[in-house]
JSON list of C-alpha atoms in Angstrom, two decimals:
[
{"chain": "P", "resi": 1, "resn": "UNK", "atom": "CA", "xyz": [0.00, 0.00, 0.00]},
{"chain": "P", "resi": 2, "resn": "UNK", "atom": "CA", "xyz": [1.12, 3.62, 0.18]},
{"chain": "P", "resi": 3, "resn": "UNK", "atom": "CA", "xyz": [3.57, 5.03, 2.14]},
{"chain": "P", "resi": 4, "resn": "UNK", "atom": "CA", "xyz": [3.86, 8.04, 3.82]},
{"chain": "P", "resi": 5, "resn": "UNK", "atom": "CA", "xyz": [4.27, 10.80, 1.93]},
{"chain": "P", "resi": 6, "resn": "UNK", "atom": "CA", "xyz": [4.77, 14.95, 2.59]},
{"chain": "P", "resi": 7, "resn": "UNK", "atom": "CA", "xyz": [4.52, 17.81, 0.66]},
{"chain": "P", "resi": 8, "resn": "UNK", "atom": "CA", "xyz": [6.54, 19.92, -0.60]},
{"chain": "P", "resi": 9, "resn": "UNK", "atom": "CA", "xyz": [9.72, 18.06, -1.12]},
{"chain": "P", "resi": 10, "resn": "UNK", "atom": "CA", "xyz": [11.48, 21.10, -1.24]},
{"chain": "P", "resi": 11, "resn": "UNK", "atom": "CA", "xyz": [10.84, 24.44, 0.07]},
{"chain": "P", "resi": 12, "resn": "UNK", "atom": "CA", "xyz": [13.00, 27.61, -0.18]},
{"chain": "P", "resi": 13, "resn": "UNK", "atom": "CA", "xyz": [11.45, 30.59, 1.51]},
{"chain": "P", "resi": 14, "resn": "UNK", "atom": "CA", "xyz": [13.26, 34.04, 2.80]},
{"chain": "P", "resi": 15, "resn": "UNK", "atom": "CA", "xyz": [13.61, 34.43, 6.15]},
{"chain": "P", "resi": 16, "resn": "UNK", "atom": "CA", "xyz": [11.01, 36.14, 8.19]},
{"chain": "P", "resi": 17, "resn": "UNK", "atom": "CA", "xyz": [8.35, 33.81, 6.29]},
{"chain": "P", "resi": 18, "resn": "UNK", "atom": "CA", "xyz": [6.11, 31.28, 7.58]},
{"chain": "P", "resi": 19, "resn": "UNK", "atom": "CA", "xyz": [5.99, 27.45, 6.12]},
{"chain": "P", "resi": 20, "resn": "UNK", "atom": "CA", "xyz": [3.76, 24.83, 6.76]},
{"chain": "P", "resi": 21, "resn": "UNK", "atom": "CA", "xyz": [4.82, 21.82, 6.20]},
{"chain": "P", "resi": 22, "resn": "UNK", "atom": "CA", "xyz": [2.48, 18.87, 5.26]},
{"chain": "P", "resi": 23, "resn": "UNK", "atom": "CA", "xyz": [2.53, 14.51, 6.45]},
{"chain": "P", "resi": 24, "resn": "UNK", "atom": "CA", "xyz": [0.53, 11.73, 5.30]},
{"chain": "P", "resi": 25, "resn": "UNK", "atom": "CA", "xyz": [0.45, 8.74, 7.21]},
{"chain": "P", "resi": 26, "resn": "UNK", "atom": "CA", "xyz": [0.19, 5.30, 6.60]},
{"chain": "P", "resi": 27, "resn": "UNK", "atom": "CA", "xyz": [-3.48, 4.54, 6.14]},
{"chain": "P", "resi": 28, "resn": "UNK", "atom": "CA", "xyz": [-4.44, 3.22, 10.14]},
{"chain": "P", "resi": 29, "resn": "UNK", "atom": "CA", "xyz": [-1.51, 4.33, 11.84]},
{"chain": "P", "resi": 30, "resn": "UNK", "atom": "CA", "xyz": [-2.43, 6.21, 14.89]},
{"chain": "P", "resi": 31, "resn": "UNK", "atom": "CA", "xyz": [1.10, 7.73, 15.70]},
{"chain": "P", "resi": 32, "resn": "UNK", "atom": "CA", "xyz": [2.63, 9.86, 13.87]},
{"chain": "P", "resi": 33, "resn": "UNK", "atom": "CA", "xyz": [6.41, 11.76, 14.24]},
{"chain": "P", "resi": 34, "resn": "UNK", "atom": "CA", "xyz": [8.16, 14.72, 13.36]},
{"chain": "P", "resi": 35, "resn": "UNK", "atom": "CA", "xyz": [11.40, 14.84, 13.09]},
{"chain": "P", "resi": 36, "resn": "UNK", "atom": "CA", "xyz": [14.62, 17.09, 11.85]},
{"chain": "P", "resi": 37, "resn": "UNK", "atom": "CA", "xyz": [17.85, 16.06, 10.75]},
{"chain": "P", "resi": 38, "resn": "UNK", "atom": "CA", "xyz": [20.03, 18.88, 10.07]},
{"chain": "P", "resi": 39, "resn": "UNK", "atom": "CA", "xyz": [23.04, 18.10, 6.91]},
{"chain": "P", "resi": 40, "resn": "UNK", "atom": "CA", "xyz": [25.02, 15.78, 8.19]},
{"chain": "P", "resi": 41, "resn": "UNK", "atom": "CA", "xyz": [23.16, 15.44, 11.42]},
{"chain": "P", "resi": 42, "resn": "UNK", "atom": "CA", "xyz": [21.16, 12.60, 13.78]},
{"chain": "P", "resi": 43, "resn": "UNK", "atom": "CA", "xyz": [17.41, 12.99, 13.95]},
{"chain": "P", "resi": 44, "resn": "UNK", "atom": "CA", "xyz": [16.07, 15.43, 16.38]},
{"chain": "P", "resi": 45, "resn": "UNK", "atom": "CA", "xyz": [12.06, 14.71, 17.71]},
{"chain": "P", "resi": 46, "resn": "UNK", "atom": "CA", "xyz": [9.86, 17.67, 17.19]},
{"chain": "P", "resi": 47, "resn": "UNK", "atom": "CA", "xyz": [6.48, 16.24, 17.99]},
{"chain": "P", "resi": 48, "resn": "UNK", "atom": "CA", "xyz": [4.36, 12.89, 18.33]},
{"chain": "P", "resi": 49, "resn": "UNK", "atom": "CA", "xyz": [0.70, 12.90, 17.92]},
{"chain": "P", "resi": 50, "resn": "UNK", "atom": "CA", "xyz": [-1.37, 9.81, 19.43]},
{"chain": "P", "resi": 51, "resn": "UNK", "atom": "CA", "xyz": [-5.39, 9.31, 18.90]},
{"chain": "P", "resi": 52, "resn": "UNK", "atom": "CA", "xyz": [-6.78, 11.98, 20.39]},
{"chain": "P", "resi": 53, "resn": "UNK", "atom": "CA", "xyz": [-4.33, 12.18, 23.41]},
{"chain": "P", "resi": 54, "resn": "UNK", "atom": "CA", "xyz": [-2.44, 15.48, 24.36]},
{"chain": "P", "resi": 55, "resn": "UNK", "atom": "CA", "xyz": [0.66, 15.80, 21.54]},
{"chain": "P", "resi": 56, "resn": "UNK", "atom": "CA", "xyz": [3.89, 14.92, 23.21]},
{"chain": "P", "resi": 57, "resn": "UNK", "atom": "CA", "xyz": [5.61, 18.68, 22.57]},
{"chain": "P", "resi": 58, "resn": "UNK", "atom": "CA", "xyz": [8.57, 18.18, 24.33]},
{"chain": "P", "resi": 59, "resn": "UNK", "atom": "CA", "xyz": [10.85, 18.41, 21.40]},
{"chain": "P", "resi": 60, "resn": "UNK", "atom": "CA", "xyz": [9.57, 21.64, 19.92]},
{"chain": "P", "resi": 61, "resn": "UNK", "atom": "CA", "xyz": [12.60, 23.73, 19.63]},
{"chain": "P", "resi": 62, "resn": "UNK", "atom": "CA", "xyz": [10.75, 27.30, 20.13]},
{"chain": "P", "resi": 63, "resn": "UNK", "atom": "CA", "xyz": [7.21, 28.46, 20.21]},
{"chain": "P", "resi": 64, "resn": "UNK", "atom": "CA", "xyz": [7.72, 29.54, 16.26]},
{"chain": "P", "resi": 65, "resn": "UNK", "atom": "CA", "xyz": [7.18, 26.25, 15.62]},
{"chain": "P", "resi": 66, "resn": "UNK", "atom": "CA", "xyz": [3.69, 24.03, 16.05]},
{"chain": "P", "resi": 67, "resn": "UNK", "atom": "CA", "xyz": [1.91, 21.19, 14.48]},
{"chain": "P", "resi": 68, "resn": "UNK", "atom": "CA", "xyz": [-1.71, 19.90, 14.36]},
{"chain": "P", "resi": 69, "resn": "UNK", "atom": "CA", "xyz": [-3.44, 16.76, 13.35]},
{"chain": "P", "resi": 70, "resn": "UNK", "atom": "CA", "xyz": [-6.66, 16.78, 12.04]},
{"chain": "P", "resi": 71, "resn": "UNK", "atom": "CA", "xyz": [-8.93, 13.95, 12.42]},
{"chain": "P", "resi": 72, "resn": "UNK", "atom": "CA", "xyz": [-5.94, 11.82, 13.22]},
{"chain": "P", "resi": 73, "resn": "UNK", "atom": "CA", "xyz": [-4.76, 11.70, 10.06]},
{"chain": "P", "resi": 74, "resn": "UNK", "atom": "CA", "xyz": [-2.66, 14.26, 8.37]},
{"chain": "P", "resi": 75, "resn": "UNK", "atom": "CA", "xyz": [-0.38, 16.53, 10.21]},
{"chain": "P", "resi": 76, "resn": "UNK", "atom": "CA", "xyz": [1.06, 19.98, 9.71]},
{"chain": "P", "resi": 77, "resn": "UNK", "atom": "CA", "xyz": [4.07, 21.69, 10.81]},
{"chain": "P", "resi": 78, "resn": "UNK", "atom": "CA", "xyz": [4.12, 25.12, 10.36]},
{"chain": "P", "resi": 79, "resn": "UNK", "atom": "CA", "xyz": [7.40, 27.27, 11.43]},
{"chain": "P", "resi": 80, "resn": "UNK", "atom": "CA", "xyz": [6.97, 31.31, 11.71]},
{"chain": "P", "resi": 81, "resn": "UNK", "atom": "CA", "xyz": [9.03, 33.99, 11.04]},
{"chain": "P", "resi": 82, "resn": "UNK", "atom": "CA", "xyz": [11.67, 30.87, 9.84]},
{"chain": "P", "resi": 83, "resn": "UNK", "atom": "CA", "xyz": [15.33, 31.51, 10.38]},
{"chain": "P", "resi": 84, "resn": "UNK", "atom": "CA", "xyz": [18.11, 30.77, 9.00]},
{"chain": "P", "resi": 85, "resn": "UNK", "atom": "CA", "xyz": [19.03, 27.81, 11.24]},
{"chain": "P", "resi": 86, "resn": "UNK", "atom": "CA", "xyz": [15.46, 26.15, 10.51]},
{"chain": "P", "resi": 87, "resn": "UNK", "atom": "CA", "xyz": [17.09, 24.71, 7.16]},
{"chain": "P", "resi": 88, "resn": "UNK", "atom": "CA", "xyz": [17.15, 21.26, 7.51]},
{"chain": "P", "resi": 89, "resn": "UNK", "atom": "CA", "xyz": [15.17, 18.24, 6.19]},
{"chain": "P", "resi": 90, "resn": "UNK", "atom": "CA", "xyz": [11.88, 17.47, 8.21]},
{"chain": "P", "resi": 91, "resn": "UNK", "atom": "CA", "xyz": [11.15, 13.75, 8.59]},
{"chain": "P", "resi": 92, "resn": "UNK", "atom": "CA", "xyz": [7.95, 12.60, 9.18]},
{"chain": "P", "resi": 93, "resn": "UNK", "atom": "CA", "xyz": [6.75, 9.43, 10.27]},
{"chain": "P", "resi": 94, "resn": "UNK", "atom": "CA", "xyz": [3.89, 6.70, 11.57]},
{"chain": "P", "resi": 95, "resn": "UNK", "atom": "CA", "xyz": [2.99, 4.09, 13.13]},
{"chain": "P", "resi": 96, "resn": "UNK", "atom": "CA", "xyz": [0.63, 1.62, 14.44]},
{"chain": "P", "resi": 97, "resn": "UNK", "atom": "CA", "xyz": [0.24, 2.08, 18.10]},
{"chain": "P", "resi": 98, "resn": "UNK", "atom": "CA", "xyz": [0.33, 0.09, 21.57]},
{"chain": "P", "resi": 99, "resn": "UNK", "atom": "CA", "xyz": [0.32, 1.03, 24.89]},
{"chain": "P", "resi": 100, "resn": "UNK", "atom": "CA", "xyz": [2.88, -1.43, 25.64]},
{"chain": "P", "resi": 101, "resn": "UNK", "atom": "CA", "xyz": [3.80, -2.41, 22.24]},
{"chain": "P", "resi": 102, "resn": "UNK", "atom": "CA", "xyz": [6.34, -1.47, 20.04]},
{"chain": "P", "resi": 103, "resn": "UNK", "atom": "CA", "xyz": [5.78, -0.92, 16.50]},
{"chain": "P", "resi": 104, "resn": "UNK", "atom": "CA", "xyz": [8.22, 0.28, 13.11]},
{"chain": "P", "resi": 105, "resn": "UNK", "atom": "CA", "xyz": [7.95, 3.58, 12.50]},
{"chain": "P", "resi": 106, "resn": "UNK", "atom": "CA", "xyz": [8.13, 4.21, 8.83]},
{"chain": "P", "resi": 107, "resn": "UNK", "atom": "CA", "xyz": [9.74, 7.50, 7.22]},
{"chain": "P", "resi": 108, "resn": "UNK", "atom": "CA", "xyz": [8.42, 9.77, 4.68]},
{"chain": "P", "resi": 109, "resn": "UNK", "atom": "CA", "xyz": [10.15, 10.72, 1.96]},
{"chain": "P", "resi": 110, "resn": "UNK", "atom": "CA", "xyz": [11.23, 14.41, 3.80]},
{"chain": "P", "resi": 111, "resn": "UNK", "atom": "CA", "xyz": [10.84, 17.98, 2.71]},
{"chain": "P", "resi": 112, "resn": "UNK", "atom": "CA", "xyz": [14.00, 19.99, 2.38]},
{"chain": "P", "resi": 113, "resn": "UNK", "atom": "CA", "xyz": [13.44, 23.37, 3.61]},
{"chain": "P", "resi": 114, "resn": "UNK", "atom": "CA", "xyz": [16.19, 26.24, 3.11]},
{"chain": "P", "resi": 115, "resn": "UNK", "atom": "CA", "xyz": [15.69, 29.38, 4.32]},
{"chain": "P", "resi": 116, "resn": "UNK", "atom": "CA", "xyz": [17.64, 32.40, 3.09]},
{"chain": "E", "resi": 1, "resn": "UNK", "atom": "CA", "xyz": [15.50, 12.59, 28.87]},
{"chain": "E", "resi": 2, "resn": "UNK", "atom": "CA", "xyz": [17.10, 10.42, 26.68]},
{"chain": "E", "resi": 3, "resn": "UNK", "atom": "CA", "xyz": [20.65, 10.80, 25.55]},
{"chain": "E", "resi": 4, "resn": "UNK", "atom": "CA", "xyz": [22.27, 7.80, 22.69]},
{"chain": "E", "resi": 5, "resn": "UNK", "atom": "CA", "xyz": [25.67, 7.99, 22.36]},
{"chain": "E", "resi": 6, "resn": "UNK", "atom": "CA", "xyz": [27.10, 6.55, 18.50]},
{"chain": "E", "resi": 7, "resn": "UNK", "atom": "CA", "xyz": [30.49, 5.32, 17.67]},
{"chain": "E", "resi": 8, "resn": "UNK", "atom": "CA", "xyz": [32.35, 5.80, 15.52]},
{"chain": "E", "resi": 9, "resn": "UNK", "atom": "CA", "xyz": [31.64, 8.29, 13.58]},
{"chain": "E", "resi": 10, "resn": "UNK", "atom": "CA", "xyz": [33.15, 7.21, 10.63]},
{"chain": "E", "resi": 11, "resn": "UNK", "atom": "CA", "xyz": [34.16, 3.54, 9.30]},
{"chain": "E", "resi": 12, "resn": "UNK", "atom": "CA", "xyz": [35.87, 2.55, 6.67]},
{"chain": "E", "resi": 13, "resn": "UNK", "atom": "CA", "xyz": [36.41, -1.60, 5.86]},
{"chain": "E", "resi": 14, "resn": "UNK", "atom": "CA", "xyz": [37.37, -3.79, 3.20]},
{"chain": "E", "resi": 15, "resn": "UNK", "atom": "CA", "xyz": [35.46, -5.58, 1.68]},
{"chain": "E", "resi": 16, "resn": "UNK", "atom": "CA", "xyz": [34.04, -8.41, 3.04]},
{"chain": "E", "resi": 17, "resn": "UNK", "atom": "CA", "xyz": [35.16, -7.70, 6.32]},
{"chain": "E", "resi": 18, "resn": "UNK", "atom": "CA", "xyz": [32.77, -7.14, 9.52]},
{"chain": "E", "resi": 19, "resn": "UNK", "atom": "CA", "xyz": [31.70, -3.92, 10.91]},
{"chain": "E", "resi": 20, "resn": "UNK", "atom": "CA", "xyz": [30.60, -3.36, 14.05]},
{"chain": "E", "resi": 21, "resn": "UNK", "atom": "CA", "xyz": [28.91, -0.18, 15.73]},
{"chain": "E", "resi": 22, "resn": "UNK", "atom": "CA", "xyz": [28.05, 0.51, 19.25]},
{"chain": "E", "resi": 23, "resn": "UNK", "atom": "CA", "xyz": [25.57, 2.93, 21.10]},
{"chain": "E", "resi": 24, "resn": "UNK", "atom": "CA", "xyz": [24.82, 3.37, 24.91]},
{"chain": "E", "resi": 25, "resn": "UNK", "atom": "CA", "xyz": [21.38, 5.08, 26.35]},
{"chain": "E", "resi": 26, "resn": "UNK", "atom": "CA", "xyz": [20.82, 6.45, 29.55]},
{"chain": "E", "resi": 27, "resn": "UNK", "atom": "CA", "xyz": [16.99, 5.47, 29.97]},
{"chain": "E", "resi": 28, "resn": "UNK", "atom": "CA", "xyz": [16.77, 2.50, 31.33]},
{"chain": "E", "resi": 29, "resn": "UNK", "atom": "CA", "xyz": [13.06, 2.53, 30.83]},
{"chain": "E", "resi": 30, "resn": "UNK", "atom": "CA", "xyz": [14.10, 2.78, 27.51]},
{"chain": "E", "resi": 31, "resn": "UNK", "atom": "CA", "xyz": [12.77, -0.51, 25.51]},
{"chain": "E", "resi": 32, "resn": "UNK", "atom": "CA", "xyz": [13.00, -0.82, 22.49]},
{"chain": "E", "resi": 33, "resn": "UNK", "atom": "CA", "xyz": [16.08, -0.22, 20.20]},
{"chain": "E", "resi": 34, "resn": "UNK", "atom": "CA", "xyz": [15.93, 0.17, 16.04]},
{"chain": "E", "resi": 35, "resn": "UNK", "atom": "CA", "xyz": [18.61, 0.88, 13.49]},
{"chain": "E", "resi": 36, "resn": "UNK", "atom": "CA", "xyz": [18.70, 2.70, 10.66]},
{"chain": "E", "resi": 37, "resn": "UNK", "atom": "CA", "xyz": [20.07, 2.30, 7.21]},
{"chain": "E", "resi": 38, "resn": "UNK", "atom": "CA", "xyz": [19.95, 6.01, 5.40]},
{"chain": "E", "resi": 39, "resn": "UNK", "atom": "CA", "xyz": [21.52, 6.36, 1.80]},
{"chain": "E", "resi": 40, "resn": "UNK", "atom": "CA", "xyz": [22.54, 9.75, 0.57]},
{"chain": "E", "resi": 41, "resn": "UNK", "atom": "CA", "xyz": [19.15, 11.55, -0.09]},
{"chain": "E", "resi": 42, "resn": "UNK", "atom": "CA", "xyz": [16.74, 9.38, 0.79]},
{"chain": "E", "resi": 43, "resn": "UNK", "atom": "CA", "xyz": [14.74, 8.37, 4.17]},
{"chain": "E", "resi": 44, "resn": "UNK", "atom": "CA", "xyz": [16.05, 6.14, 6.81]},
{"chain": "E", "resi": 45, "resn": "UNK", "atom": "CA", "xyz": [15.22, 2.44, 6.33]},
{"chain": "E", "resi": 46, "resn": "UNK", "atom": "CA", "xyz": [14.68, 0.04, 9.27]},
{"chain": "E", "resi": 47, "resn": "UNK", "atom": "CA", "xyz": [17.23, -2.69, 9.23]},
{"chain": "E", "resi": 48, "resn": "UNK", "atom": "CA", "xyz": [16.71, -4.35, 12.27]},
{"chain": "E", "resi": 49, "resn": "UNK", "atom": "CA", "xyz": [15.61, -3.99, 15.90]},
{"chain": "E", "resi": 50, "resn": "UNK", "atom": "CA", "xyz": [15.57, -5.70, 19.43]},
{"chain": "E", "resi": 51, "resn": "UNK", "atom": "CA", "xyz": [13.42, -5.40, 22.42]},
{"chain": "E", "resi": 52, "resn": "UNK", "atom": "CA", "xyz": [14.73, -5.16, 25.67]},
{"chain": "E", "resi": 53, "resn": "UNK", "atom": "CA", "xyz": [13.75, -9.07, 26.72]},
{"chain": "E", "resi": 54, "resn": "UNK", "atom": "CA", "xyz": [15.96, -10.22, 24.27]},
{"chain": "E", "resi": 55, "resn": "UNK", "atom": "CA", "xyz": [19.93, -10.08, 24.07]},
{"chain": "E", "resi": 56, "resn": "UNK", "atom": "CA", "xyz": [20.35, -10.69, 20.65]},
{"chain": "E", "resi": 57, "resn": "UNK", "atom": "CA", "xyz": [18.87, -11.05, 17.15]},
{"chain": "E", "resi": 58, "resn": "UNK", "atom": "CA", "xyz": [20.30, -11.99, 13.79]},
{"chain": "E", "resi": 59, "resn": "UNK", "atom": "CA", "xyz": [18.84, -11.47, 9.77]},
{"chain": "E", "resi": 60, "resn": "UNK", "atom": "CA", "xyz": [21.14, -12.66, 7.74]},
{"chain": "E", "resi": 61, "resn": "UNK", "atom": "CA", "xyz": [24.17, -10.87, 7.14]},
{"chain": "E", "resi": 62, "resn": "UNK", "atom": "CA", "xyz": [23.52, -8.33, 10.27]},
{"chain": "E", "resi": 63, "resn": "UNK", "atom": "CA", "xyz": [23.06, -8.56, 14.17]},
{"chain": "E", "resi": 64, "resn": "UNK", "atom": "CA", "xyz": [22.21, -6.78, 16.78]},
{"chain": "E", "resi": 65, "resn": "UNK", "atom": "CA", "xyz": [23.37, -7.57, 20.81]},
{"chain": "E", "resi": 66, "resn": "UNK", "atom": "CA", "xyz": [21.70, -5.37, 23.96]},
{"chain": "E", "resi": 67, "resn": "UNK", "atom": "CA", "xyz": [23.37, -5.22, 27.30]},
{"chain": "E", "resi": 68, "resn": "UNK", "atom": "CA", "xyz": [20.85, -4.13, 29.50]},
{"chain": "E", "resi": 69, "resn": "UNK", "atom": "CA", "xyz": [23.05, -4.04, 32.82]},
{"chain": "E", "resi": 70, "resn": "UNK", "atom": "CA", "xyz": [25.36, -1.68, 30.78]},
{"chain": "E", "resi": 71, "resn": "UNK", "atom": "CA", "xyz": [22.74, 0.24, 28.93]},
{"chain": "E", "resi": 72, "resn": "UNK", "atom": "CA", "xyz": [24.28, -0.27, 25.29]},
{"chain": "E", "resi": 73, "resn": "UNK", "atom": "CA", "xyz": [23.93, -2.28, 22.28]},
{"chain": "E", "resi": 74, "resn": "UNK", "atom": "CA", "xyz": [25.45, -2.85, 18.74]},
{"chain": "E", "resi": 75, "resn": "UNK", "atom": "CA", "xyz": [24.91, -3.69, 15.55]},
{"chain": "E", "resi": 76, "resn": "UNK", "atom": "CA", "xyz": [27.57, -5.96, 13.99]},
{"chain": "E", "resi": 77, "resn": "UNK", "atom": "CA", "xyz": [27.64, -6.22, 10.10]},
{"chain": "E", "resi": 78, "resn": "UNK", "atom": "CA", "xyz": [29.17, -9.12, 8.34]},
{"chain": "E", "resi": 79, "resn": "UNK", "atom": "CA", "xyz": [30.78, -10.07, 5.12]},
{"chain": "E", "resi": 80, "resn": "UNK", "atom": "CA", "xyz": [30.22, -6.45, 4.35]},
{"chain": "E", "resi": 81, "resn": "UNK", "atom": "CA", "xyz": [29.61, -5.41, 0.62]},
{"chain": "E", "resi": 82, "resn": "UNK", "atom": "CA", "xyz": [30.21, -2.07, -1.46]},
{"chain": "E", "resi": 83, "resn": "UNK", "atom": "CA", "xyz": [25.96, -1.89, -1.08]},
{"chain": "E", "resi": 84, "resn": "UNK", "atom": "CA", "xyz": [26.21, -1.79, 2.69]},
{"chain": "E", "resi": 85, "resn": "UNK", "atom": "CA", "xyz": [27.96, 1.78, 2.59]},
{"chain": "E", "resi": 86, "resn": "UNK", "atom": "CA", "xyz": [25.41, 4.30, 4.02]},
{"chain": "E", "resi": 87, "resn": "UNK", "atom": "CA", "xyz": [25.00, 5.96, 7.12]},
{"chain": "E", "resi": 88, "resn": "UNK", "atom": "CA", "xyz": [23.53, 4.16, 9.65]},
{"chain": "E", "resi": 89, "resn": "UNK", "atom": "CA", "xyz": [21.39, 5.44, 13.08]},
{"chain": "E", "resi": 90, "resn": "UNK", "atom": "CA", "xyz": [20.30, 3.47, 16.39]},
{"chain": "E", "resi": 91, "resn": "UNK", "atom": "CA", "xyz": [17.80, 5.13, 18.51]},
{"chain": "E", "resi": 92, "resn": "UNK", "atom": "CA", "xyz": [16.49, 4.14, 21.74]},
{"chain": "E", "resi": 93, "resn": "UNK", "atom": "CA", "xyz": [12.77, 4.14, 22.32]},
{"chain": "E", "resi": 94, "resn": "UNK", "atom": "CA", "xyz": [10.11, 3.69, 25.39]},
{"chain": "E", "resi": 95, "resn": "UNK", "atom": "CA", "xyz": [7.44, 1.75, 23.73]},
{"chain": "E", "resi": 96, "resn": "UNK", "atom": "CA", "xyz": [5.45, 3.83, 21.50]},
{"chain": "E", "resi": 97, "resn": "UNK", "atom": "CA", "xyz": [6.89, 6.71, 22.40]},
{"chain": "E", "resi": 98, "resn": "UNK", "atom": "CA", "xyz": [9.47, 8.74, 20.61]},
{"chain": "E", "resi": 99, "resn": "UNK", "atom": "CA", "xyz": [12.88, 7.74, 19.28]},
{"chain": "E", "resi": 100, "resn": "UNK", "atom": "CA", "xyz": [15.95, 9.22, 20.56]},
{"chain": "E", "resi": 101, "resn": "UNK", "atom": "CA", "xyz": [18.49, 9.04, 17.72]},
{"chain": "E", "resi": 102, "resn": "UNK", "atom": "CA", "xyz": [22.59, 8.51, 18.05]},
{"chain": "E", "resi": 103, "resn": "UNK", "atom": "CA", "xyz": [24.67, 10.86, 15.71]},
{"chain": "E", "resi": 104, "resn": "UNK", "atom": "CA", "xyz": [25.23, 8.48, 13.07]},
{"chain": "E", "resi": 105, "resn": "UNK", "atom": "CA", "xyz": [27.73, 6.50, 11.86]},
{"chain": "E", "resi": 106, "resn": "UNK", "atom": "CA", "xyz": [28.88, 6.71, 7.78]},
{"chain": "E", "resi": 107, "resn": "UNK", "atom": "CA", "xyz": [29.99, 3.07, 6.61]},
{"chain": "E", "resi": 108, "resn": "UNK", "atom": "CA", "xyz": [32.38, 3.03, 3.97]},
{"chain": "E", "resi": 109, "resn": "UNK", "atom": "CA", "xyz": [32.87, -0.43, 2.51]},
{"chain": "E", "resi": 110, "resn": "UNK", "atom": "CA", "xyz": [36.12, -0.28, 0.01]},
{"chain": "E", "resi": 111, "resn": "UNK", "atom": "CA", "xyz": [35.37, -2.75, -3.11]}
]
């Protein structure tokens, strides 16, 4: 079946600008990631969305940045007033989900944003 | 939180040689520990993964051990090929929860 996919896979914007950033997940995966890896970089957690619990937030970076998931399917990220240190490729991805459980996470394919 | 630790950072082998690299956590509710395969431009692949009641699991060519008492685990590579050069992440996880990522490590395999 399909993967996840996001939109756009690139992005250049000036900075100052806001960006949203778009994820769909894997048809019936309840949790879904965001993530940024930076060139040359690990991945750094952003956000993780569950159901309808409370969004685990803890990785936000600053409160330019936020992300919403309507009816627990797609998910956007959307960065104000970006700066120049926001470039970076952001990763999303999902899951299916268990309390206890553990379950692959798959990637998307990433969108490349570049702010200048 | 979470903090994985990656080394090295860089590794370069022959050939048909083994590879092996290590990562340590400091959760020790973490549970559940992936790694992933990333070639240049694309996303990261899952290549294999271990829960924390198990101290070791194999697929083939590639393994993974977990050490628990000494919070750290590695993946160990062998007969290595020129395909098997990409970067490669672990990450340490509490079940569904998010993944804490190590640095990276970029696997050169020399034909």
């Amino acid at each position: 079946g399909a993967g996840v996919s996001q939109s756009p896979s690139n992005k250049v914007t000036e900075k100052g600008k806001d960006v949203e950033l778009r994820c769909d997940p894997i048809s019936g995966h309840t949790a879904l990631y965001w993530y940024r890896q930076s060139l040359g970089q690990g991945l750094e957690f952003l956000i993780y969305f569950q159901g309808n619990s409370a969004p685990d937030k803890s990785g936000l970076p600053s409160d330019r940045f936020s992300a919403e998931r309507t009816g627990g399917s797609v998910s956007t990220l959307t960065i104000q007033r970006t700066q120049q240190e926001d470039s970076a490729v952001y990763l999303c991805a999902s899951s299916l989900w268990g309390r206890t459980s553990t379950y692959e996470q798959y990637f998307g394919p990433g969108t490349r944003l570049t702010v200048t | 939180g979470e903090n994985v630790e990656q080394h090295p950072s860089t590794l370069s082998v022959q050939e048909g040689d083994s590879a092996v690299i290590k990562c340590t956590y400091s959760d020790s509710a973490s549970n559940y520990f992936p790694w992933y395969k990333q070639e240049l431009g694309k996303r990261p692949q899952l290549i294999i993964d271990i829960r924390s009641n198990v101290g070791e699991k194999k697929d083939q060519r590639i393994a993974v051990t977990l050490n628990k008492t000494a919070k750290h685990f590695s993946l160990h590579i062998t007969e290595t090929q020129p395909e098997d050069s990409a970067v490669y992440f672990c990450a340490a996880r509490v079940n569904a929860g998010k993944s804490t990522f190590g640095d990276g490590t970029t696997l050169t395999v020399k034909p």
